[in-house]
C-alpha positions as a Python dict, from the first residue, in 0.01 Angstrom:
ca = {
    (1, 'X'): (0, 0, 0),
    (2, 'X'): (115, 356, -125),
    (3, 'X'): (194, 611, 185),
    (4, 'X'): (-120, 849, 242),
    (5, 'X'): (-361, 696, 51),
    (6, 'X'): (-627, 455, 214),
    (7, 'X'): (-911, 221, 83),
    (8, 'X'): (-1223, 157, 317),
    (9, 'X'): (-1456, -101, 224),
    (10, 'X'): (-1779, -117, 407),
    (11, 'X'): (-2041, -315, 253),
    (12, 'X'): (-2282, -243, 492),
    (13, 'X'): (-2341, 115, 444),
    (14, 'X'): (-2598, 205, 173),
    (15, 'X'): (-2694, 557, 58),
    (16, 'X'): (-3060, 674, -10),
    (17, 'X'): (-3121, 811, -351),
    (18, 'X'): (-3157, 1129, -201),
    (19, 'X'): (-2828, 1129, 2),
    (20, 'X'): (-2653, 1007, -323),
    (21, 'X'): (-2814, 1333, -524),
    (22, 'X'): (-2718, 1557, -213),
    (23, 'X'): (-2371, 1445, -210),
    (24, 'X'): (-2298, 1461, -616),
    (25, 'X'): (-2493, 1826, -633),
    (26, 'X'): (-2285, 1960, -346),
    (27, 'X'): (-1961, 1843, -480),
    (28, 'X'): (-2067, 2004, -823),
    (29, 'X'): (-2123, 2302, -644),
    (30, 'X'): (-1812, 2298, -474),
    (31, 'X'): (-1596, 2224, -793),
    (32, 'X'): (-1801, 2516, -962),
    (33, 'X'): (-1698, 2767, -657),
    (34, 'X'): (-2038, 2805, -533),
    (35, 'X'): (-1969, 2694, -207),
    (36, 'X'): (-1650, 2642, 13),
    (37, 'X'): (-1775, 2339, 215),
    (38, 'X'): (-2015, 2037, 187),
    (39, 'X'): (-2166, 1811, 475),
    (40, 'X'): (-2331, 1528, 471),
    (41, 'X'): (-2524, 1308, 732),
    (42, 'X'): (-2668, 991, 669),
    (43, 'X'): (-2915, 780, 874),
    (44, 'X'): (-2812, 446, 868),
    (45, 'X'): (-2516, 344, 915),
    (46, 'X'): (-2464, 718, 1055),
    (47, 'X'): (-2146, 871, 923),
    (48, 'X'): (-2051, 1206, 835),
    (49, 'X'): (-1908, 1343, 552),
    (50, 'X'): (-1782, 1678, 520),
    (51, 'X'): (-1551, 1810, 200),
    (52, 'X'): (-1385, 2108, 204),
    (53, 'X'): (-1116, 2307, -52),
    (54, 'X'): (-797, 2377, 104),
    (55, 'X'): (-552, 2527, -131),
    (56, 'X'): (-552, 2331, -445),
    (57, 'X'): (-666, 1997, -273),
    (58, 'X'): (-1012, 1911, -147),
    (59, 'X'): (-1010, 1704, 201),
    (60, 'X'): (-1265, 1482, 290),
    (61, 'X'): (-1323, 1402, 643),
    (62, 'X'): (-1543, 1108, 691),
    (63, 'X'): (-1649, 1001, 1056),
    (64, 'X'): (-1826, 654, 1116),
    (65, 'X'): (-2025, 664, 1458),
    (66, 'X'): (-2125, 287, 1560),
    (67, 'X'): (-2185, 430, 1904),
    (68, 'X'): (-2078, 691, 2161),
    (69, 'X'): (-1774, 535, 2257),
    (70, 'X'): (-1659, 419, 1919),
    (71, 'X'): (-1598, 636, 1628),
    (72, 'X'): (-1347, 578, 1335),
    (73, 'X'): (-1210, 907, 1137),
    (74, 'X'): (-1065, 895, 787),
    (75, 'X'): (-887, 1210, 634),
    (76, 'X'): (-845, 1186, 261),
    (77, 'X'): (-689, 1470, 39),
    (78, 'X'): (-744, 1466, -346),
    (79, 'X'): (-705, 1704, -625),
    (80, 'X'): (-978, 1852, -872),
    (81, 'X'): (-927, 1605, -1127),
    (82, 'X'): (-1015, 1306, -865),
    (83, 'X'): (-1304, 1507, -723),
    (84, 'X'): (-1451, 1517, -1079),
    (85, 'X'): (-1405, 1170, -1133),
    (86, 'X'): (-1566, 1062, -780),
    (87, 'X'): (-1877, 1282, -892),
    (88, 'X'): (-1895, 1116, -1237),
    (89, 'X'): (-1856, 775, -1085),
    (90, 'X'): (-2113, 819, -855),
    (91, 'X'): (-2344, 942, -1063),
    (92, 'X'): (-2284, 623, -1310),
    (93, 'X'): (-2320, 405, -986),
    (94, 'X'): (-2690, 557, -901),
    (95, 'X'): (-2775, 526, -1285),
    (96, 'X'): (-2686, 161, -1295),
    (97, 'X'): (-2850, 78, -980),
    (98, 'X'): (-3167, 231, -1116),
    (99, 'X'): (-3122, 48, -1432),
    (100, 'X'): (-3079, -283, -1258),
    (101, 'X'): (-3391, -236, -1053),
    (102, 'X'): (-3595, -163, -1322),
    (103, 'X'): (-3707, 211, -1282),
}
């Protein structure tokens, strides 16, 4: 594994369609310069994601809350190109999930 890179796999985490849309539209607004930061709180499992721009990088702070005593933090930095790819992939994943469900 390369230094300062993280891969988190939690297959129990599921975003609602509205949460996916809120996340992608928030990131697009951040990339367009219409806002400085986004924050998303999910219902189940409970986690908080915030993304803000720091110089030429975007900083993700992800906090998974299992209970009041057990919280896991991740901090990830990425450039604009990677953030744009993340949005594109997220939108594609949402579209593919709708297609597979026959919507």
